Coordinates of C-alpha atoms and ligand atoms in Angstrom, one line a residue:
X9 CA -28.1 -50.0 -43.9
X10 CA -27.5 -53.2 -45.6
X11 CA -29.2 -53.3 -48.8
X12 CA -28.7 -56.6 -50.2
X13 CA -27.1 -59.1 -48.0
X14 CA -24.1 -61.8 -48.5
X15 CA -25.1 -65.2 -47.8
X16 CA -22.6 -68.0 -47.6
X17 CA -24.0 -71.5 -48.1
X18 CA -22.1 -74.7 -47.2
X19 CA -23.1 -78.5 -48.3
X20 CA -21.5 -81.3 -49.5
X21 CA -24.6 -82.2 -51.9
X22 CA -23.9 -80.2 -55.3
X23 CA -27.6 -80.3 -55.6
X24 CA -28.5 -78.2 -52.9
X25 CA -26.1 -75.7 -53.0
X26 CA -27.6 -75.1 -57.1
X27 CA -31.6 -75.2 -56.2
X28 CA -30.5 -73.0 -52.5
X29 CA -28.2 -70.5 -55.1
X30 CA -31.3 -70.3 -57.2
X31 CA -34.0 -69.6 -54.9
X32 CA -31.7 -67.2 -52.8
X33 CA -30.2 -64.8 -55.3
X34 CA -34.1 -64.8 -57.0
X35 CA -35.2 -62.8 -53.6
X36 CA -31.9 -60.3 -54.5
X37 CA -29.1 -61.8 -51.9
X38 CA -25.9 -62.2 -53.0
X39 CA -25.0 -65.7 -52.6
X40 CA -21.8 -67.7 -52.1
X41 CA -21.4 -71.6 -52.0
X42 CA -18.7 -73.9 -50.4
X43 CA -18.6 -77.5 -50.5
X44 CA -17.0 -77.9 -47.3
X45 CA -16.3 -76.3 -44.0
X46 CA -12.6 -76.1 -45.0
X47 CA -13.3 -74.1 -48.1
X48 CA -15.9 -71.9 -46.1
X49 CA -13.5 -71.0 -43.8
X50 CA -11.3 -70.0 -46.0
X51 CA -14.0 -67.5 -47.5
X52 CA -14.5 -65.9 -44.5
X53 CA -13.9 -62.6 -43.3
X54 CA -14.8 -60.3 -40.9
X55 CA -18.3 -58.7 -42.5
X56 CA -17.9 -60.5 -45.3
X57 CA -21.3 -62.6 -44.9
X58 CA -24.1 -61.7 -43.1
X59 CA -25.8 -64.8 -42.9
X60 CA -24.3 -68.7 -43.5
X61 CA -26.3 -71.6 -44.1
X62 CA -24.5 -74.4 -43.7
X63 CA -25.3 -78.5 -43.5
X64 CA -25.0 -80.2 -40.0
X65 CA -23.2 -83.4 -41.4
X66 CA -20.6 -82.7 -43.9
X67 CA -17.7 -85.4 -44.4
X68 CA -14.0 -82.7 -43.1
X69 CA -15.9 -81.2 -40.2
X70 CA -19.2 -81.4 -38.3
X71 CA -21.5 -78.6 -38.0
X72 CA -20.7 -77.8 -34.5
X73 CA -17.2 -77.4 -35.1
X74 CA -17.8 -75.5 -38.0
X75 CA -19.7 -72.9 -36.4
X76 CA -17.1 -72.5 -33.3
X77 CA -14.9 -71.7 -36.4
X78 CA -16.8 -69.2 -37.9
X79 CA -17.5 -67.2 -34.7
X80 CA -14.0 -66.8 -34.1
X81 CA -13.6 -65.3 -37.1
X82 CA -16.6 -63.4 -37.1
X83 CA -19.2 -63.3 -34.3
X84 CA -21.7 -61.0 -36.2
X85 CA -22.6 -63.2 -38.8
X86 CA -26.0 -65.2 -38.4
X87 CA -26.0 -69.1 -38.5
X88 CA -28.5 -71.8 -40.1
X89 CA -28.3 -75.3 -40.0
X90 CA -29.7 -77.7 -42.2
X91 CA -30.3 -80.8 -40.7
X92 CA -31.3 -84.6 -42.2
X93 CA -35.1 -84.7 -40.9
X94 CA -35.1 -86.5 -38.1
X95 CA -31.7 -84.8 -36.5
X96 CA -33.4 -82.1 -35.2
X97 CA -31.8 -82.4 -32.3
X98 CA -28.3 -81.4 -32.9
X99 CA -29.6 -78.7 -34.0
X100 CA -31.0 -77.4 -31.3
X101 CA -28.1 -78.2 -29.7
X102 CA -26.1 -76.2 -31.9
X103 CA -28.7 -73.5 -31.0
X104 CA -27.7 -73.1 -27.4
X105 CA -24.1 -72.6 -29.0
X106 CA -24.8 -69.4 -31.0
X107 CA -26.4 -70.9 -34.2
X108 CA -29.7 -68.5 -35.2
X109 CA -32.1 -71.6 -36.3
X110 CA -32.1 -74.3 -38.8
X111 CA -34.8 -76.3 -41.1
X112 CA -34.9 -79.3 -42.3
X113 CA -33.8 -81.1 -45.2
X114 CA -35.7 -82.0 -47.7
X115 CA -36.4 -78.5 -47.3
X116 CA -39.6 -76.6 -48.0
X117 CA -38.7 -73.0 -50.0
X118 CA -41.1 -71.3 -48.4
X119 CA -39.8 -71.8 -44.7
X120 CA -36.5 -71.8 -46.2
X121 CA -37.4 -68.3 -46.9
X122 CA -38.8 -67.1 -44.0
X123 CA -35.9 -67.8 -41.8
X124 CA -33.2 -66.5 -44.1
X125 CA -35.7 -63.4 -44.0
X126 CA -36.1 -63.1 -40.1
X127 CA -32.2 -64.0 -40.1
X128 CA -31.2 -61.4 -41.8
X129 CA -33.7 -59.0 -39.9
X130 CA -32.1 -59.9 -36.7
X131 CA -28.6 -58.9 -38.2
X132 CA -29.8 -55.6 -39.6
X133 CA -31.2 -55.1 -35.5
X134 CA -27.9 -56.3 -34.3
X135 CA -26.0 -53.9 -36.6
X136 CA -27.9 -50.6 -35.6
X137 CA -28.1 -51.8 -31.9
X138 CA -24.3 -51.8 -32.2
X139 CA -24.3 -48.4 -34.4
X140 CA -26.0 -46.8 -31.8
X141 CA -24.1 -48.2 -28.7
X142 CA -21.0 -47.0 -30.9
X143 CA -22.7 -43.3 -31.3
X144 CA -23.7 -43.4 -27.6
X145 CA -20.2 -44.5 -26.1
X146 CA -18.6 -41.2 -28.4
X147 CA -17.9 -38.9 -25.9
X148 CA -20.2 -35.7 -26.9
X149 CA -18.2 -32.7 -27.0
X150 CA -19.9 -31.1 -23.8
X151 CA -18.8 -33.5 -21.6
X152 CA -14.9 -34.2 -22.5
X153 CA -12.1 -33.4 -19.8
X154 CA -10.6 -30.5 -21.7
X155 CA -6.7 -29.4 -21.0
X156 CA -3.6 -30.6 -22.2
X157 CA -1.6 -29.7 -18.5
X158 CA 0.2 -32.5 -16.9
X159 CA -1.8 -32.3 -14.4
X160 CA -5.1 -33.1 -16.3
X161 CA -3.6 -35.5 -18.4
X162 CA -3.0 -37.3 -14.9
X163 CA -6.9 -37.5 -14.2
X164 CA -7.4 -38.4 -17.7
X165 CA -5.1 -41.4 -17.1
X166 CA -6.9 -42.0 -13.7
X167 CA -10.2 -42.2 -15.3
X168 CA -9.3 -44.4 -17.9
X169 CA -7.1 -46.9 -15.4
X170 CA -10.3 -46.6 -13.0
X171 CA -13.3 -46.8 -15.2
X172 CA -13.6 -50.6 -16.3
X173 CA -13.3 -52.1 -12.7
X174 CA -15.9 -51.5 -9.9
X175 CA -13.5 -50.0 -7.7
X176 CA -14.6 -47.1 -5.5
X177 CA -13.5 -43.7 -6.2
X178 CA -13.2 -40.5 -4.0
X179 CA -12.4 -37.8 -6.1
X180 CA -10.9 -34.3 -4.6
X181 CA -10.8 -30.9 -5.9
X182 CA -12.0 -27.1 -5.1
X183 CA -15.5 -26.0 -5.8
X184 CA -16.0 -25.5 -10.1
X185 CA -12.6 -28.2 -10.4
X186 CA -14.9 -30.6 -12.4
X187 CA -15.6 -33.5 -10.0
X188 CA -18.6 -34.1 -11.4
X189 CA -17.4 -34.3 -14.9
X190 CA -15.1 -36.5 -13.6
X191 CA -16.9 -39.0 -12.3
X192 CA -19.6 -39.1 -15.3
X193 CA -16.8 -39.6 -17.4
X194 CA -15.6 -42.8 -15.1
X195 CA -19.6 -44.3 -15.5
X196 CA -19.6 -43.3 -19.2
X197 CA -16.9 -45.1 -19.5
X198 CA -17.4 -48.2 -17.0
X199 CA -18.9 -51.3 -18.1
X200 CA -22.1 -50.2 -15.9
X201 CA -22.5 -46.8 -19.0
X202 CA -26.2 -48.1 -19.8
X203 CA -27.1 -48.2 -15.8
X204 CA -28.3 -45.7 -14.2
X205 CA -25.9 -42.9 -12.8
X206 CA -27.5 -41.9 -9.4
X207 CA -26.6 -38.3 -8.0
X208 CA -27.2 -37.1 -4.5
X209 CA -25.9 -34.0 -3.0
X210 CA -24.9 -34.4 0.8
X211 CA -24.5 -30.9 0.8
X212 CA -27.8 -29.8 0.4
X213 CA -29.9 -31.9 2.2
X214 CA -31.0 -31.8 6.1
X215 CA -29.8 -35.4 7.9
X216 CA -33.6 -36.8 7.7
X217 CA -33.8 -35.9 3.9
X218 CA -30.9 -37.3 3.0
X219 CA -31.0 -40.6 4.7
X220 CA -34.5 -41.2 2.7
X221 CA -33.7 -40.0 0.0
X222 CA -30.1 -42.9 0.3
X223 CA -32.0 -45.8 1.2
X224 CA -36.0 -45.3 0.5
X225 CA -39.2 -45.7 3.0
X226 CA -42.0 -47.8 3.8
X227 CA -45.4 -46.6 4.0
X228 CA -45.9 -45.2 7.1
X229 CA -42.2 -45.3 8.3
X230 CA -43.0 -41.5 9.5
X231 CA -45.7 -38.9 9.2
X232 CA -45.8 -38.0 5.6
X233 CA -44.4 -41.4 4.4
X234 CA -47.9 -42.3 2.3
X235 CA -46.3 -44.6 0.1
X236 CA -43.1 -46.8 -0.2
X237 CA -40.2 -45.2 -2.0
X238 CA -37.0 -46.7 -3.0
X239 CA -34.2 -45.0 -1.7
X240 CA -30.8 -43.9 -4.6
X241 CA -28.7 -46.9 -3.5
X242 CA -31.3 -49.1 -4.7
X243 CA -32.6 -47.1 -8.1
X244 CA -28.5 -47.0 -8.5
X245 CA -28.6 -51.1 -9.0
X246 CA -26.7 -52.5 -12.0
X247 CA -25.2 -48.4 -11.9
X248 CA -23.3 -46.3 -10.4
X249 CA -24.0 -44.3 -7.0
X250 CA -22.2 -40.5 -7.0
X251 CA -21.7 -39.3 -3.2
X252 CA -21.2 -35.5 -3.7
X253 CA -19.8 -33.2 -0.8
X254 CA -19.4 -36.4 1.4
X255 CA -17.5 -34.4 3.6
X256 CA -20.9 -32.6 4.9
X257 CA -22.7 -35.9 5.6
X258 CA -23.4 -36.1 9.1
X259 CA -21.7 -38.6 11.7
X260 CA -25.1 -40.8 12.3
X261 CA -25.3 -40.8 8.3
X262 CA -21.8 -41.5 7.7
X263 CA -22.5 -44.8 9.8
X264 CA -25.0 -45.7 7.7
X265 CA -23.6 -45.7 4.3
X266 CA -20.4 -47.4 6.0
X267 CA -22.9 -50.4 6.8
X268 CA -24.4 -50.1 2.8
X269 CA -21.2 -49.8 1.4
X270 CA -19.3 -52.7 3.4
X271 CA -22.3 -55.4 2.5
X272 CA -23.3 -53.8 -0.5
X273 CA -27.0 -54.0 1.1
X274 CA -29.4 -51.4 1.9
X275 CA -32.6 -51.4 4.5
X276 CA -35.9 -48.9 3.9
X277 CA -36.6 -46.8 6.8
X278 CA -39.3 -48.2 8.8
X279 CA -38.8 -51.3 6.9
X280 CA -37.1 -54.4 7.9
X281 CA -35.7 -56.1 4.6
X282 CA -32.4 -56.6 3.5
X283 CA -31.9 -55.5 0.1
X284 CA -29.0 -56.5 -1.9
X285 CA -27.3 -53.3 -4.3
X286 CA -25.1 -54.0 -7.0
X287 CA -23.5 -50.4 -7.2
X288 CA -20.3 -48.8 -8.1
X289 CA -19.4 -45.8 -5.7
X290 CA -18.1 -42.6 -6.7
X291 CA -18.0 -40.1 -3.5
X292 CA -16.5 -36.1 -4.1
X293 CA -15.7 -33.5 -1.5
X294 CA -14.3 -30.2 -2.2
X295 CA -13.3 -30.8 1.9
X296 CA -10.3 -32.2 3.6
X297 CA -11.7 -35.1 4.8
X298 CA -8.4 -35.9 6.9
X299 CA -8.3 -33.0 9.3
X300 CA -12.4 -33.3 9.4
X301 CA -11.3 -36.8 10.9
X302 CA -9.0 -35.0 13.4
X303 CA -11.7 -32.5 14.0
X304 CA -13.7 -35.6 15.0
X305 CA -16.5 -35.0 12.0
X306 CA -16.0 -37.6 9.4
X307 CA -15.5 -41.5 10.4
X308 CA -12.3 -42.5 9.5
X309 CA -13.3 -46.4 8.5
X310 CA -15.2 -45.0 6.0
X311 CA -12.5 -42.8 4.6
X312 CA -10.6 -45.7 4.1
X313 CA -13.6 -47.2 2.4
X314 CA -14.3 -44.6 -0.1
X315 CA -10.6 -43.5 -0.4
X316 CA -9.6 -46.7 -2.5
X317 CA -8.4 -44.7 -5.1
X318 CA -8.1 -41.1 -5.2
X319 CA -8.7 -38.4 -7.7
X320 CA -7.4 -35.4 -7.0
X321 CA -8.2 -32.2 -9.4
X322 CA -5.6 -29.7 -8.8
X323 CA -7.1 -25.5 -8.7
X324 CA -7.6 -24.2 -12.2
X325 CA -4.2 -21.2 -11.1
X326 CA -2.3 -24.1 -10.4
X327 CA -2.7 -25.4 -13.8
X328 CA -2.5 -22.1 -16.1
X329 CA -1.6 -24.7 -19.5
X330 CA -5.0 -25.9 -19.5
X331 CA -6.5 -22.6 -19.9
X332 CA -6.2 -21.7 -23.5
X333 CA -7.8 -25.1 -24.9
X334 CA -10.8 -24.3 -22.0
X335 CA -11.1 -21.3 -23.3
X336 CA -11.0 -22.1 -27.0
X337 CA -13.9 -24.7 -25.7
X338 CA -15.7 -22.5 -23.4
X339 CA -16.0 -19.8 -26.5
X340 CA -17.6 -22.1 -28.8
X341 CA -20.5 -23.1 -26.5
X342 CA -20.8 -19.1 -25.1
X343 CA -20.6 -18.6 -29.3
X344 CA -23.7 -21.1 -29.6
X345 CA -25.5 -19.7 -26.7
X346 CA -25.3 -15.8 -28.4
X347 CA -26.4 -17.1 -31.2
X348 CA -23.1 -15.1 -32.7
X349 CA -19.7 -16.2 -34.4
X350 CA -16.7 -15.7 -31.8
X351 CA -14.0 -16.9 -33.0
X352 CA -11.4 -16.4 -30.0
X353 CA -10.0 -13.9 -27.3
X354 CA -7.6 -11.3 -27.4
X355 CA -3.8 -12.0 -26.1
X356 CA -4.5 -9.2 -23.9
X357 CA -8.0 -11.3 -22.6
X358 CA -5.8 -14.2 -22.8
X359 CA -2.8 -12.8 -20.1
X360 CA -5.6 -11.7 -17.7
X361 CA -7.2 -15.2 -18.0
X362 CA -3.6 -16.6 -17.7
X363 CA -2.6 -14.5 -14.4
X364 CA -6.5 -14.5 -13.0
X365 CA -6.1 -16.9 -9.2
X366 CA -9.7 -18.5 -10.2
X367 CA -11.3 -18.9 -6.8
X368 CA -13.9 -20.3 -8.8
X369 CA -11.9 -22.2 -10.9
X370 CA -13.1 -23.7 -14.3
X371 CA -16.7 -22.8 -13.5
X372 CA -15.8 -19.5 -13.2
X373 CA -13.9 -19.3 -15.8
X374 CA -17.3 -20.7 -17.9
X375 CA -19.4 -18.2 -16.4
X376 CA -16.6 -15.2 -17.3
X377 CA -16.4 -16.3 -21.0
X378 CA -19.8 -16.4 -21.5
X379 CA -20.5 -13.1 -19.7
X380 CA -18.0 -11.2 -22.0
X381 CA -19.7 -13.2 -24.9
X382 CA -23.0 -11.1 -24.1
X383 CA -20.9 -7.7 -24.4
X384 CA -18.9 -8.6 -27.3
X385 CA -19.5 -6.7 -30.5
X386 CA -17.0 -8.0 -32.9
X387 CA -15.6 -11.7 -33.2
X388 CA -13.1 -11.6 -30.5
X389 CA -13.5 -11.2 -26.7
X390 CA -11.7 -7.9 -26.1
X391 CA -10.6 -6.7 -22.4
X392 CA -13.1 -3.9 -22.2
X393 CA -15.8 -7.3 -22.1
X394 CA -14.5 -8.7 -19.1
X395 CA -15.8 -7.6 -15.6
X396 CA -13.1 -5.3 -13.9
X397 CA -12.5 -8.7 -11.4
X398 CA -10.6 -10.1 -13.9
X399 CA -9.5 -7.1 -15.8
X400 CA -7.6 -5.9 -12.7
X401 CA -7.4 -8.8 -11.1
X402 CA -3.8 -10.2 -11.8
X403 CA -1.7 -11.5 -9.9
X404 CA 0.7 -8.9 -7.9
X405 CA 4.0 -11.5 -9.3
X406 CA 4.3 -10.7 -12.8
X407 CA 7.4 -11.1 -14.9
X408 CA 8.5 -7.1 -14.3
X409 CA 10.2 -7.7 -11.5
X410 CA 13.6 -6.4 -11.5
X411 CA 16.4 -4.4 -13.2
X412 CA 17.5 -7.1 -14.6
X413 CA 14.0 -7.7 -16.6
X414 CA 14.6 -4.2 -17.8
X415 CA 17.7 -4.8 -18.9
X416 CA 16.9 -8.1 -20.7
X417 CA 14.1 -7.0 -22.9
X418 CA 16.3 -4.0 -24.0
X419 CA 19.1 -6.7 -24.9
X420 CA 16.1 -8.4 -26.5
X421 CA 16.3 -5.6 -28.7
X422 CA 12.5 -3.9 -27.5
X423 CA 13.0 0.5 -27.0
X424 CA 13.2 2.0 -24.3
X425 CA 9.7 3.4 -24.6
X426 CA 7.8 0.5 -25.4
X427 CA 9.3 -1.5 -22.3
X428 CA 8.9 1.8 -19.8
X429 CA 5.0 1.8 -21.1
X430 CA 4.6 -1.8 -20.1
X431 CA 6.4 -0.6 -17.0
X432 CA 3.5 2.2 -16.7
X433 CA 0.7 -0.2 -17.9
X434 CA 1.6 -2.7 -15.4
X435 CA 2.0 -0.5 -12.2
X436 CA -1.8 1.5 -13.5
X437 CA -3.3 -2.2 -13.1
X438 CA -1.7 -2.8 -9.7
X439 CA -2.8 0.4 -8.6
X440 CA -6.3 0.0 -9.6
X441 CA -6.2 -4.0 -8.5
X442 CA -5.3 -2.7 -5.1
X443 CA -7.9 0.2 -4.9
X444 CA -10.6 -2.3 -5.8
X445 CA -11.3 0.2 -9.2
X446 CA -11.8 3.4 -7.4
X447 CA -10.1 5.6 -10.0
X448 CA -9.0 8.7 -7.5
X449 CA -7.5 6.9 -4.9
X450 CA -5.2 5.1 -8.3
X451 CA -4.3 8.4 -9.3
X452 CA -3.9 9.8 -5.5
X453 CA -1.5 6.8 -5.7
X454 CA 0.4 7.1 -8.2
X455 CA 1.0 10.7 -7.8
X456 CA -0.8 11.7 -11.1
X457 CA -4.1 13.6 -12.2
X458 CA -7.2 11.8 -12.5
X459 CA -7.5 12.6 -15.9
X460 CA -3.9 11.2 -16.8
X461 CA -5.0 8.1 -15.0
X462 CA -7.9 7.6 -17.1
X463 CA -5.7 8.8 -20.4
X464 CA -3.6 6.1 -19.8
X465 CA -5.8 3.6 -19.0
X466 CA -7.8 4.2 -22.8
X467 CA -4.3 4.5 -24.3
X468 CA -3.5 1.0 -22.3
X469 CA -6.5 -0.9 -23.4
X470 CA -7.4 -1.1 -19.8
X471 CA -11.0 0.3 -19.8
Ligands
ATP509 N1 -11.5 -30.0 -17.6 C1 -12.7 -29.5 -18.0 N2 -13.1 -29.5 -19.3 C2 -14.3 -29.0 -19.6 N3 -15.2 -28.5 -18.8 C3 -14.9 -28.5 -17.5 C4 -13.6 -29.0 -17.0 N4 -13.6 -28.9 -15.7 C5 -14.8 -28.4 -15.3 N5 -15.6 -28.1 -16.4 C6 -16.9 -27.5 -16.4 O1 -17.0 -26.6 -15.3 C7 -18.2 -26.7 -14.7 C8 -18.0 -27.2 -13.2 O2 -17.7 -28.5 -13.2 P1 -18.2 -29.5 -12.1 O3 -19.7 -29.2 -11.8 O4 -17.9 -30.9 -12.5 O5 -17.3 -29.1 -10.9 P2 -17.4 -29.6 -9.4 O6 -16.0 -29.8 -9.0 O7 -18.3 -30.7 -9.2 O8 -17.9 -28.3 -8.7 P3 -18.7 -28.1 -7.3 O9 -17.7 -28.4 -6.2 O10 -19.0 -26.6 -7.3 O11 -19.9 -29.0 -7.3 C9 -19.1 -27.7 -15.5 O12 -19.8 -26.9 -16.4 C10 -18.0 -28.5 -16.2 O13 -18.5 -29.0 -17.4
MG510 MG1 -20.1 -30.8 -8.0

């Protein structure tokens, strides 16, 4: 926090600047004087003052020009005039152009005083007000886009080319993609971030519901309506409006937020005023809303309304590169939930993770992670603290494919043994993937005892 502040004054009378410099650096400012505007300007800075007093009338350059001067340079700092009594006026004048206030000359100290006091008052607000927007508009770690595969970097870009206009976003993806992490981020960072950010989930709301809860009631609009209630388009003015699962809004719906989104306007059930929404909208489906417009369930105008631009989150197994950096993230939070240190997985956690299909995707990879956290007992995720799902749950194309594999690790220089036990390791987790973990039916399968099975698995890290 400012401490003392820098006060610049300007005047063409010697005399003032010397009894101004007095009183001022008396009540512990650090004060500055210029005898004209030209020399002024040439102090000036960025942060350099936080409040200039300057005379209206000075011989090089008036006040008002003066003043358009020193905001250009720097818009922070706070302005005073000092007028000849009896030109008030201009200074008021120079008010409506950004100057703080002004007294007269012959100038009584004590009012002098007052309003360099409340001026530098209203910079200190200023400043934190600022501080804090800065802190605010810092993306907290919780809610960054994490992954570093071209593919995420693409909705990174997205979201950053979308966010400062008020264009209307449909974003796509699988259930636990992150579409709603997506379309946060677009608010957080849209020039609506201190407006509200209105969710409503088509998904899981009957038709009735959902069409109150979109554009509000009057008293009395049905049985049970007791008092008015603004509907999410209108508490969404000045913000945004997030559509989730769009694709299960029903056809009569549908036709009703085409009408709200086309005019921007919204009318209460039972009520008959028009009321005017200024709302940015961000719809989601984890549906394909094209062949429900084939099937006849979703309106195509308002497809072509919502689809203006289009954000399409690919599966989490089509995008295996953003999985170590999740992981590193998801870890840290599952970490801080314990209450533990966990500093990482295995490589053996991390190849199962790697190969894993993810119907779930990145919310089920969040759930998994945290899950093992629970069973950890050292610092590291180990294999044994993932649910058999994933342990066994690789996919059937790994790199041991062929001969020709064989042959190229040996060339590699690995032994024979070591690249026959991955042989053997790989084929026991296949076996027990494809018997769903029933142990007998793996060994039935693989034409070996029980207890060589289960041998093997311990000496293979697999249980
Ligand atoms: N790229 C990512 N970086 C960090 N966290 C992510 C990422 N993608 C998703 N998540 C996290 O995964 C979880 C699911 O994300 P979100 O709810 O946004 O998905 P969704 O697509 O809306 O899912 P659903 O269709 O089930 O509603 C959230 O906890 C979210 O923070
Ligand atoms: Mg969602």
């Amino acid at each position: 926090m400012f401490k003392a502040h820098n006060i610049l004054i300007v005047d063409d009378e010697k005399s003032i600047l010397f009894s101004l410099k007095a009183v001022l650096t008396k009540e512990n400012y650090n004060v500055k004087t210029a005898s004209d505007a030209r020399e002024a300007l040439k102090l000036l800075e960025p942060g350099a003052f936080q409040v200039i007093i300057s005379d209206y009338n000075m011989p090089a350059m008036n006040g008002m020009e003066f003043l358009r001067g020193v905001k250009s340079i720097d818009s922070e700092a706070i302005f005073i005039f000092m007028t000849a009594y009896g030109s008030e006026k201009l200074a008021i004048e120079a008010m409506k152009e950004g100057a703080y206030d002004y007294f007269s000359k012959p100038f009584d100290i004590d009012e002098m005083r007052l309003v360099v006091a409340k001026a530098c008052e209203r910079f200190n607000l200023a400043w934190q007000k600022k501080n804090l927007e800065e802190r605010f508009l810092v993306e907290p770690s919780q809610d960054r886009i994490i992954g570093l595969s071209p593919s995420t970097k693409l909705v990174k870009e997205r979201i950053e080319q979308v966010a400062k206009s008020d264009i209307t976003v449909l974003i796509q993806g699988e259930s636990g993609t992150g579409k709603e992490l997506v379309a946060e981020a677009i608010q957080r960072k849209s020039g609506r971030a201190t407006g509200p950010f209105v969710k409503l989930n088509c998904a899981a709301l009957p038709e009735n519901l959902i069409e109150s809860e979109l554009f509000g009631y009057e008293r009395g609009a049905f049985t049970g309506a007791t008092a008015r209630k603004r509907g999410k388009f209108e508490v969404a003015d000045g913000g945004t409006i997030f559509l989730d699962e769009i694709g299960d809004m029903a056809l009569n719906t549908q036709a009703k937020v085409l009408r709200a989104i086309q005019e921007r306007e919204v009318e209460r059930l039972g009520g008959n005023e028009t009321i005017k929404v200024d709302v940015r909208i961000i719809a989601a489906t984890h549906k394909d809303l094209k062949s429900l417009i084939s099937e006849g369930k979703f309106r195509e105008d308002l497809f072509y309304r919502i689809n203006v631009v289009n954000v399409a989150i690919a599966p989490l197994r089509e995008r295996p590169d953003d999985i170590p950096e999740l992981v590193e993230h998801f870890v840290a939070i599952a970490a801080g939930k314990v209450g533990r240190k966990i500093s990482g997985v295995s490589p053996r956690v991390m190849t199962a993770l790697k190969n894993f299909k993810w119907p779930g995707n990145v919310r089920q990879l969040q759930n998994i992670i945290e899950g093992a956290a629970v069973f950890a007992k050292g610092d590291i995720l180990e294999l044994e603290n993932l649910s058999e799902e994933i342990r066994f749950g690789f996919a059937p194309e790994t790199q041991i494919s062929s001969l020709e594999w064989v042959a190229g690790e040996i060339e590699k220089g690995r032994s024979l043994d070591e690249v026959v036990a991955e042989i053997e390791r790989e084929m026991i987790m296949r076996t027990i993937a494809a018997t769903a973990g029933n142990q007998s039916a793996a060994a039935t399968k693989l034409g070996i005892k029980r207890g060589t099975l289960q041998y093997k698995m311990k000496m293979y890290n697999l249980v």
